[in-house]
mmCIF file of C-alpha atoms in Angstrom:
data_model
loop_
_atom_site.group_PDB
_atom_site.id
_atom_site.type_symbol
_atom_site.label_atom_id
_atom_site.label_comp_id
_atom_site.label_asym_id
_atom_site.label_seq_id
_atom_site.Cartn_x
_atom_site.Cartn_y
_atom_site.Cartn_z
ATOM 1 C CA MET Z 4 -12.024 -11.547 21.548
ATOM 2 C CA ASP Z 5 -9.645 -13.712 19.624
ATOM 3 C CA LYS Z 6 -6.180 -12.275 19.044
ATOM 4 C CA GLU Z 7 -6.328 -12.624 15.389
ATOM 5 C CA LYS Z 8 -9.410 -12.306 13.200
ATOM 6 C CA LYS Z 9 -9.774 -12.904 9.469
ATOM 7 C CA LEU Z 10 -10.323 -9.757 7.577
ATOM 8 C CA VAL Z 11 -12.944 -10.105 4.839
ATOM 9 C CA ARG Z 12 -12.179 -7.340 2.311
ATOM 10 C CA LYS Z 13 -10.940 -6.634 -1.157
ATOM 11 C CA THR Z 14 -7.205 -6.448 -1.363
ATOM 12 C CA LEU Z 15 -5.171 -4.699 -4.030
ATOM 13 C CA ALA Z 16 -2.499 -7.165 -5.165
ATOM 14 C CA ILE Z 17 1.037 -6.290 -5.956
ATOM 15 C CA VAL Z 18 1.585 -6.734 -9.645
ATOM 16 C CA ALA Z 19 3.609 -9.713 -10.702
ATOM 17 C CA ILE Z 20 7.085 -8.965 -11.906
ATOM 18 C CA ALA Z 21 8.137 -9.702 -15.388
ATOM 19 C CA ALA Z 22 11.737 -8.890 -14.882
ATOM 20 C CA ILE Z 23 13.128 -7.577 -11.467
ATOM 21 C CA GLY Z 24 16.567 -6.715 -12.782
ATOM 22 C CA THR Z 25 15.862 -3.030 -12.359
ATOM 23 C CA SER Z 26 12.961 -2.297 -10.067
ATOM 24 C CA PHE Z 27 9.949 -3.622 -8.298
ATOM 25 C CA ALA Z 28 6.670 -3.225 -10.292
ATOM 26 C CA VAL Z 29 3.693 -2.128 -8.264
ATOM 27 C CA THR Z 30 0.088 -1.001 -8.421
ATOM 28 C CA SER Z 31 -0.569 2.623 -9.058
ATOM 29 C CA PRO Z 32 -2.061 4.345 -6.018
ATOM 30 C CA SER Z 33 -5.834 3.855 -6.023
ATOM 31 C CA SER Z 34 -8.839 5.594 -4.622
ATOM 32 C CA ALA Z 35 -11.772 4.216 -2.607
ATOM 33 C CA LYS Z 36 -15.167 5.781 -3.389
ATOM 34 C CA ALA Z 37 -18.482 5.780 -1.585
ATOM 35 C CA GLU Z 38 -22.127 6.171 -2.592
ATOM 36 C CA GLN Z 39 -24.179 9.144 -1.504
ATOM 37 C CA ILE Z 40 -24.746 9.159 2.159
ATOM 38 C CA ASN Z 41 -27.246 11.364 4.078
ATOM 39 C CA THR Z 42 -26.705 12.027 7.789
ATOM 40 C CA SER Z 43 -28.823 13.914 10.246
ATOM 41 C CA LYS Z 44 -28.768 14.879 13.838
ATOM 42 C CA ASN Z 45 -30.550 11.672 15.231
ATOM 43 C CA VAL Z 46 -30.372 9.095 12.416
ATOM 44 C CA ILE Z 47 -27.328 6.959 11.445
ATOM 45 C CA PRO Z 48 -27.803 5.611 8.003
ATOM 46 C CA ASN Z 49 -27.359 1.875 7.288
ATOM 47 C CA ASN Z 50 -24.531 2.336 4.851
ATOM 48 C CA VAL Z 51 -22.435 4.355 7.246
ATOM 49 C CA LYS Z 52 -20.311 1.960 9.182
ATOM 50 C CA PHE Z 53 -19.024 3.115 12.654
ATOM 51 C CA THR Z 54 -16.164 1.122 13.891
ATOM 52 C CA GLU Z 55 -15.806 0.629 17.573
ATOM 53 C CA GLN Z 56 -12.128 1.171 18.529
ATOM 54 C CA SER Z 57 -11.629 -0.787 21.747
ATOM 55 C CA LYS Z 58 -7.891 -0.595 21.080
ATOM 56 C CA ASN Z 59 -7.678 3.176 21.287
ATOM 57 C CA SER Z 60 -10.524 5.422 22.244
ATOM 58 C CA ALA Z 61 -8.845 8.344 20.698
ATOM 59 C CA TYR Z 62 -9.715 7.077 17.176
ATOM 60 C CA GLN Z 63 -12.766 8.722 15.908
ATOM 61 C CA ASN Z 64 -14.991 7.961 12.897
ATOM 62 C CA LEU Z 65 -14.224 10.661 10.179
ATOM 63 C CA ASP Z 66 -17.974 11.532 9.920
ATOM 64 C CA GLU Z 67 -18.101 12.415 13.569
ATOM 65 C CA ARG Z 68 -15.308 14.953 12.977
ATOM 66 C CA LEU Z 69 -17.094 16.300 9.976
ATOM 67 C CA THR Z 70 -20.217 16.876 12.015
ATOM 68 C CA THR Z 71 -18.524 18.636 14.672
ATOM 69 C CA MET Z 72 -16.856 20.968 12.098
ATOM 70 C CA LEU Z 73 -20.082 21.621 10.426
ATOM 71 C CA LYS Z 74 -22.046 22.439 13.785
ATOM 72 C CA SER Z 75 -19.187 24.992 14.524
ATOM 73 C CA ALA Z 76 -20.404 27.046 11.583
ATOM 74 C CA ALA Z 77 -23.942 27.381 13.060
ATOM 75 C CA SER Z 78 -23.311 30.835 14.259
ATOM 76 C CA TRP Z 79 -23.055 31.896 10.518
ATOM 77 C CA TYR Z 80 -25.593 29.885 8.939
ATOM 78 C CA GLY Z 81 -28.140 28.805 11.604
ATOM 79 C CA PRO Z 82 -28.731 25.577 13.484
ATOM 80 C CA TYR Z 83 -27.148 22.321 11.840
ATOM 81 C CA GLY Z 84 -29.681 20.086 10.190
ATOM 82 C CA HIS Z 85 -27.920 17.313 8.356
ATOM 83 C CA HIS Z 86 -25.209 16.680 5.634
ATOM 84 C CA THR Z 87 -25.063 14.600 2.539
ATOM 85 C CA ILE Z 88 -21.777 12.874 1.359
ATOM 86 C CA ARG Z 89 -21.966 12.598 -2.523
ATOM 87 C CA ALA Z 90 -18.587 11.074 -3.120
ATOM 88 C CA THR Z 91 -15.455 10.127 -1.203
ATOM 89 C CA GLU Z 92 -11.793 9.468 -2.289
ATOM 90 C CA LEU Z 93 -8.970 7.806 -0.378
ATOM 91 C CA THR Z 94 -5.554 8.471 -1.809
ATOM 92 C CA GLY Z 95 -1.882 7.993 -0.397
ATOM 93 C CA SER Z 96 1.661 8.993 -0.940
ATOM 94 C CA ASN Z 97 4.881 7.923 0.519
ATOM 95 C CA ILE Z 98 6.679 10.091 2.968
ATOM 96 C CA GLU Z 99 10.207 10.158 2.187
ATOM 97 C CA ASN Z 100 11.792 8.692 5.292
ATOM 98 C CA SER Z 101 11.560 4.986 4.463
ATOM 99 C CA ILE Z 102 14.427 3.155 6.137
ATOM 100 C CA ILE Z 103 16.016 -0.241 4.943
ATOM 101 C CA GLU Z 104 16.081 -2.251 8.202
ATOM 102 C CA ASN Z 105 17.732 -5.211 6.701
ATOM 103 C CA SER Z 106 19.068 -6.398 3.292
ATOM 104 C CA GLN Z 107 19.756 -10.092 2.833
ATOM 105 C CA LEU Z 108 21.533 -11.863 -0.126
ATOM 106 C CA LEU Z 109 20.605 -15.496 0.083
ATOM 107 C CA THR Z 110 22.299 -18.197 -1.829
ATOM 108 C CA VAL Z 111 19.431 -20.394 -3.268
ATOM 109 C CA GLY Z 112 21.212 -22.600 -5.631
ATOM 110 C CA GLU Z 113 24.514 -23.291 -7.416
ATOM 111 C CA ASP Z 114 26.080 -25.365 -10.256
ATOM 112 C CA THR Z 115 29.703 -26.318 -10.906
ATOM 113 C CA PHE Z 116 31.154 -27.133 -14.181
ATOM 114 C CA GLU Z 117 34.628 -28.268 -15.210
ATOM 115 C CA ASN Z 118 35.950 -28.371 -18.863
ATOM 116 C CA THR Z 119 38.692 -30.855 -19.331
ATOM 117 C CA LEU Z 120 38.702 -30.735 -23.202
ATOM 118 C CA GLY Z 121 41.058 -28.812 -25.414
ATOM 119 C CA HIS Z 122 38.417 -26.056 -26.464
ATOM 120 C CA GLU Z 123 35.782 -23.931 -24.912
ATOM 121 C CA ILE Z 124 32.457 -25.630 -24.121
ATOM 122 C CA THR Z 125 29.038 -24.000 -23.302
ATOM 123 C CA TYR Z 126 27.182 -25.673 -20.475
ATOM 124 C CA ARG Z 127 23.636 -25.202 -19.374
ATOM 125 C CA THR Z 128 22.711 -24.555 -15.708
ATOM 126 C CA THR Z 129 19.907 -26.370 -14.114
ATOM 127 C CA GLY Z 130 16.541 -24.672 -13.971
ATOM 128 C CA TYR Z 131 14.609 -24.881 -10.825
ATOM 129 C CA GLU Z 132 11.910 -23.118 -8.643
ATOM 130 C CA HIS Z 133 12.409 -21.229 -5.474
ATOM 131 C CA GLU Z 134 9.668 -20.526 -2.829
ATOM 132 C CA PHE Z 135 9.881 -17.679 -0.316
ATOM 133 C CA GLN Z 136 7.571 -15.616 2.017
ATOM 134 C CA GLU Z 137 6.793 -12.018 1.802
ATOM 135 C CA THR Z 138 5.075 -10.153 4.853
ATOM 136 C CA THR Z 139 3.659 -6.610 5.091
ATOM 137 C CA SER Z 140 2.006 -5.020 7.984
ATOM 138 C CA THR Z 141 0.236 -1.655 8.006
ATOM 139 C CA THR Z 142 -1.386 0.443 10.764
ATOM 140 C CA ASN Z 143 -3.647 3.437 10.427
ATOM 141 C CA THR Z 144 -2.162 5.942 12.874
ATOM 142 C CA SER Z 145 -4.212 8.958 11.623
ATOM 143 C CA GLY Z 146 -6.379 9.216 14.661
ATOM 144 C CA TRP Z 147 -9.574 8.686 12.525
ATOM 145 C CA THR Z 148 -11.271 5.798 10.777
ATOM 146 C CA PHE Z 149 -13.058 5.877 7.489
ATOM 147 C CA GLY Z 150 -16.618 4.582 7.703
ATOM 148 C CA TYR Z 151 -18.187 5.777 4.558
ATOM 149 C CA ASN Z 152 -18.216 2.512 2.639
ATOM 150 C CA TYR Z 153 -17.422 -1.103 3.070
ATOM 151 C CA ASN Z 154 -13.977 -0.996 1.191
ATOM 152 C CA ALA Z 155 -11.933 1.643 2.977
ATOM 153 C CA SER Z 156 -8.744 0.198 1.422
ATOM 154 C CA LEU Z 157 -6.091 1.786 -0.729
ATOM 155 C CA SER Z 158 -2.645 0.952 -2.055
ATOM 156 C CA VAL Z 159 0.209 3.404 -1.490
ATOM 157 C CA MET Z 160 3.365 3.313 -3.579
ATOM 158 C CA GLY Z 161 6.671 3.722 -1.822
ATOM 159 C CA ALA Z 162 10.266 3.942 -2.900
ATOM 160 C CA THR Z 163 13.888 3.949 -1.613
ATOM 161 C CA ALA Z 164 16.842 5.107 -3.644
ATOM 162 C CA SER Z 165 16.941 1.855 -5.570
ATOM 163 C CA HIS Z 166 13.664 0.078 -5.103
ATOM 164 C CA GLN Z 167 9.958 0.637 -5.493
ATOM 165 C CA PHE Z 168 7.157 -1.204 -3.662
ATOM 166 C CA SER Z 169 3.569 -0.834 -2.520
ATOM 167 C CA VAL Z 170 1.628 -1.466 0.689
ATOM 168 C CA ASP Z 171 -2.128 -1.808 1.468
ATOM 169 C CA TYR Z 172 -3.913 0.137 4.054
ATOM 170 C CA ASN Z 173 -7.535 -0.502 5.486
ATOM 171 C CA MET Z 174 -8.577 2.781 6.931
ATOM 172 C CA SER Z 175 -11.712 1.443 8.554
ATOM 173 C CA THR Z 176 -9.812 0.207 11.626
ATOM 174 C CA SER Z 177 -6.955 1.256 13.810
ATOM 175 C CA ASN Z 178 -5.739 -2.290 14.140
ATOM 176 C CA THR Z 179 -2.612 -3.512 12.392
ATOM 177 C CA ILE Z 180 -3.260 -5.338 9.218
ATOM 178 C CA GLU Z 181 -0.788 -8.080 8.293
ATOM 179 C CA LYS Z 182 -0.607 -9.570 4.857
ATOM 180 C CA SER Z 183 1.646 -12.619 4.097
ATOM 181 C CA GLN Z 184 2.117 -14.125 0.724
ATOM 182 C CA LYS Z 185 3.771 -17.335 -0.212
ATOM 183 C CA ARG Z 186 5.461 -16.810 -3.548
ATOM 184 C CA LYS Z 187 7.764 -18.504 -5.959
ATOM 185 C CA PHE Z 188 9.884 -17.755 -8.937
ATOM 186 C CA THR Z 189 11.427 -20.056 -11.634
ATOM 187 C CA VAL Z 190 15.136 -19.816 -12.312
ATOM 188 C CA PRO Z 191 15.668 -20.406 -16.006
ATOM 189 C CA SER Z 192 18.537 -22.449 -17.314
ATOM 190 C CA GLN Z 193 21.503 -20.343 -18.291
ATOM 191 C CA GLU Z 194 24.258 -20.761 -20.958
ATOM 192 C CA ILE Z 195 27.659 -20.601 -19.343
ATOM 193 C CA PRO Z 196 30.800 -20.804 -21.684
ATOM 194 C CA ILE Z 197 33.706 -22.472 -19.849
ATOM 195 C CA PRO Z 198 37.274 -22.008 -21.317
ATOM 196 C CA SER Z 199 39.387 -25.212 -21.794
ATOM 197 C CA GLY Z 200 40.920 -26.378 -18.499
ATOM 198 C CA LYS Z 201 38.873 -24.192 -16.400
ATOM 199 C CA LYS Z 202 36.307 -25.028 -13.488
ATOM 200 C CA TYR Z 203 33.524 -22.622 -12.898
ATOM 201 C CA LYS Z 204 30.895 -22.314 -10.065
ATOM 202 C CA VAL Z 205 27.514 -20.473 -10.727
ATOM 203 C CA GLU Z 206 25.854 -19.238 -7.580
ATOM 204 C CA TYR Z 207 22.276 -17.944 -7.624
ATOM 205 C CA ARG Z 208 21.767 -15.201 -4.904
ATOM 206 C CA PHE Z 209 18.265 -13.857 -4.062
ATOM 207 C CA GLU Z 210 17.933 -10.406 -2.563
ATOM 208 C CA LYS Z 211 15.317 -9.648 0.115
ATOM 209 C CA LEU Z 212 14.769 -6.245 1.781
ATOM 210 C CA THR Z 213 12.926 -5.216 4.932
ATOM 211 C CA ILE Z 214 11.689 -1.542 4.827
ATOM 212 C CA SER Z 215 9.750 0.445 7.272
ATOM 213 C CA GLY Z 216 8.239 3.968 7.005
ATOM 214 C CA SER Z 217 5.187 6.039 6.823
ATOM 215 C CA SER Z 218 2.552 7.086 4.248
ATOM 216 C CA ARG Z 219 0.426 10.211 4.084
ATOM 217 C CA ILE Z 220 -3.364 9.345 3.655
ATOM 218 C CA ASN Z 221 -5.799 11.753 2.367
ATOM 219 C CA ALA Z 222 -9.556 11.330 2.712
ATOM 220 C CA ASP Z 223 -11.401 13.652 0.451
ATOM 221 C CA LEU Z 224 -15.231 14.263 1.097
ATOM 222 C CA PHE Z 225 -17.668 15.908 -1.409
ATOM 223 C CA GLY Z 226 -21.106 16.940 -0.578
ATOM 224 C CA ASP Z 227 -23.264 19.629 1.093
ATOM 225 C CA VAL Z 228 -24.797 20.610 4.396
ATOM 226 C CA THR Z 229 -28.220 21.859 5.394
ATOM 227 C CA TYR Z 230 -28.787 24.309 8.058
ATOM 228 C CA MET Z 231 -32.119 25.419 9.532
ATOM 229 C CA TRP Z 232 -34.080 28.662 10.117
ATOM 230 C CA ASN Z 233 -37.264 28.732 12.069
ATOM 231 C CA ASN Z 234 -37.303 24.913 11.905
ATOM 232 C CA GLN Z 235 -37.216 25.029 8.159
ATOM 233 C CA PRO Z 236 -34.354 23.876 6.032
ATOM 234 C CA LEU Z 237 -32.326 26.375 4.119
ATOM 235 C CA SER Z 238 -30.786 25.704 0.771
ATOM 236 C CA PRO Z 239 -27.788 23.415 0.951
ATOM 237 C CA ASN Z 240 -24.247 24.738 1.269
ATOM 238 C CA LEU Z 241 -21.203 22.938 -0.023
ATOM 239 C CA LEU Z 242 -18.992 21.341 2.599
ATOM 240 C CA TYR Z 243 -16.168 23.308 1.006
ATOM 241 C CA SER Z 244 -17.998 26.530 1.738
ATOM 242 C CA ALA Z 245 -19.026 25.669 5.253
ATOM 243 C CA LEU Z 246 -15.439 24.984 6.297
ATOM 244 C CA ASN Z 247 -14.607 28.671 5.687
ATOM 245 C CA LYS Z 248 -17.099 29.596 8.482
ATOM 246 C CA ALA Z 249 -16.242 26.935 10.932
ATOM 247 C CA THR Z 250 -14.737 27.869 14.087
ATOM 248 C CA ASN Z 251 -13.671 24.383 14.855
ATOM 249 C CA LYS Z 252 -12.073 22.927 11.556
ATOM 250 C CA GLN Z 253 -11.228 19.559 13.144
ATOM 251 C CA GLY Z 254 -8.154 19.466 10.878
ATOM 252 C CA PHE Z 255 -9.979 19.528 7.602
ATOM 253 C CA GLU Z 256 -8.881 21.598 4.679
ATOM 254 C CA GLN Z 257 -10.286 22.599 1.409
ATOM 255 C CA VAL Z 258 -9.723 20.507 -1.692
ATOM 256 C CA ILE Z 259 -10.673 20.890 -5.360
ATOM 257 C CA ARG Z 260 -10.536 17.837 -7.593
ATOM 258 C CA ASP Z 261 -10.184 17.558 -11.418
ATOM 259 C CA THR Z 262 -13.676 18.278 -12.901
ATOM 260 C CA SER Z 263 -13.025 15.295 -15.287
ATOM 261 C CA LEU Z 264 -13.522 12.987 -12.371
ATOM 262 C CA THR Z 265 -17.131 13.981 -11.817
ATOM 263 C CA PRO Z 266 -19.953 15.074 -14.049
ATOM 264 C CA GLU Z 267 -21.370 17.381 -11.327
ATOM 265 C CA TRP Z 268 -19.550 20.674 -11.200
ATOM 266 C CA ASN Z 269 -20.398 21.315 -7.431
ATOM 267 C CA ASP Z 270 -18.891 17.832 -6.681
ATOM 268 C CA LYS Z 271 -15.395 18.952 -7.434
ATOM 269 C CA PHE Z 272 -15.213 21.083 -4.308
ATOM 270 C CA GLY Z 273 -14.827 19.265 -0.952
ATOM 271 C CA VAL Z 274 -12.914 18.786 2.289
ATOM 272 C CA ARG Z 275 -9.822 16.817 3.100
ATOM 273 C CA ALA Z 276 -8.636 15.122 6.263
ATOM 274 C CA THR Z 277 -5.057 14.075 6.157
ATOM 275 C CA GLY Z 278 -3.509 11.268 8.446
ATOM 276 C CA ILE Z 279 -0.500 9.098 8.652
ATOM 277 C CA GLY Z 280 -0.133 5.370 8.133
ATOM 278 C CA ALA Z 281 2.882 3.249 9.359
ATOM 279 C CA PHE Z 282 4.215 0.217 7.437
ATOM 280 C CA ARG Z 283 6.760 -2.495 7.472
ATOM 281 C CA THR Z 284 7.303 -4.751 4.502
ATOM 282 C CA GLU Z 285 9.590 -7.621 3.575
ATOM 283 C CA PHE Z 286 9.849 -8.475 -0.087
ATOM 284 C CA GLY Z 287 12.195 -10.073 -2.721
ATOM 285 C CA THR Z 288 13.810 -7.734 -5.182
ATOM 286 C CA ARG Z 289 16.135 -9.547 -7.657
ATOM 287 C CA LEU Z 290 18.038 -12.754 -8.469
ATOM 288 C CA ILE Z 291 21.688 -12.400 -9.087
ATOM 289 C CA ALA Z 292 24.023 -15.043 -10.833
ATOM 290 C CA ARG Z 293 27.669 -14.825 -9.731
ATOM 291 C CA ILE Z 294 30.061 -16.902 -11.851
ATOM 292 C CA SER Z 295 33.457 -17.656 -10.279
ATOM 293 C CA ASP Z 296 36.591 -19.324 -11.622
ATOM 294 C CA VAL Z 297 37.391 -21.979 -8.940
ATOM 295 C CA THR Z 298 40.055 -23.825 -10.837
ATOM 296 C CA ASP Z 299 42.310 -22.802 -7.975
ATOM 297 C CA THR Z 300 40.104 -23.562 -5.076
ATOM 298 C CA LYS Z 301 42.315 -21.455 -2.751
ATOM 299 C CA ASN Z 302 42.028 -18.331 -4.960
ATOM 300 C CA PRO Z 303 38.543 -18.238 -6.531
ATOM 301 C CA VAL Z 304 38.103 -15.270 -9.002
ATOM 302 C CA THR Z 305 34.746 -13.634 -9.785
ATOM 303 C CA VAL Z 306 34.302 -13.828 -13.655
ATOM 304 C CA GLN Z 307 30.891 -12.237 -13.947
ATOM 305 C CA THR Z 308 27.810 -10.938 -11.889
ATOM 306 C CA LYS Z 309 24.539 -10.528 -13.664
ATOM 307 C CA THR Z 310 20.872 -10.008 -12.756
ATOM 308 C CA ILE Z 311 18.699 -12.917 -13.942
ATOM 309 C CA PRO Z 312 15.127 -12.018 -15.039
ATOM 310 C CA VAL Z 313 12.601 -14.141 -13.361
ATOM 311 C CA LYS Z 314 8.707 -14.185 -12.956
ATOM 312 C CA PHE Z 315 6.993 -14.131 -9.565
ATOM 313 C CA GLU Z 316 3.877 -16.150 -8.786
ATOM 314 C CA THR Z 317 1.708 -15.871 -5.697
ATOM 315 C CA ILE Z 318 0.885 -19.350 -4.389
ATOM 316 C CA SER Z 319 -1.246 -18.244 -1.453
ATOM 317 C CA GLU Z 320 -2.163 -15.245 0.552
ATOM 318 C CA ASN Z 321 -3.378 -14.623 4.067
ATOM 319 C CA ILE Z 322 -4.606 -11.384 5.661
ATOM 320 C CA LYS Z 323 -5.354 -10.970 9.223
ATOM 321 C CA VAL Z 324 -6.080 -8.285 11.855
ATOM 322 C CA ILE Z 325 -3.736 -7.956 14.855
ATOM 323 C CA GLU Z 326 -5.583 -6.205 17.674
#
């Protein structure tokens, strides 16, 4: 098997920044939803995707765990027949242990102006474009994979004390997903007033951060289970209710969602599996202009430091699976 394979899936893109002087704008956390799925003892439906985990045999499809849990309630209800998944949701949140591994302040351009006249003059700096690379890798470390639909992806917002960011997870695999983006921003021309007899230097410095940490991933399942009596199916029970009687809960817990999210009252009661995802992301944060008085080259003096609003543009994007 090749070391790297192209991953074909929808990705949730980071929102382009309008002004990065304060924080990094991100997508809001999203949820992935599946259509109704019916599973029985001996039949695996076509729209349930079971991913082979050659990398780590400990990883198990979440539906297999659900079936094990439901079968453990058979002493209360009767023999297990089948279960139906009516809706799913994937959501995530940042675990507050993100670490800034590296912070770089790169000089990406500079201008020098000298005023030899007898009065103050306003000069304009040169506008230009700067290209850079951003890379994010995420790994599903939950111990389970999500195979209820073909887009088991979600975006999780994270934060440090001074920055916000988002990372994308694909919960259908235990392999590491790496997304690299080639991006650019345009440095606008700036007006710099230079006093008479002074020489100023303007340096543009671009800040990049590398952050690593973990995310909490919730997989919510809504549906019902049918048990048997004398080879006849009984009335379905909610997964939510069956979990109460299960002797092997497989890590599931009960969950109730907002009734405004579903027209069916029963579909607000479900079960939740929680896992952990690991991430490492490198991204640009802000552009800083430092203006220095260099009239005396041996003793430069900083006159002003300010954040320059810029717009980011994604030139290209590549996503790959690292096994």
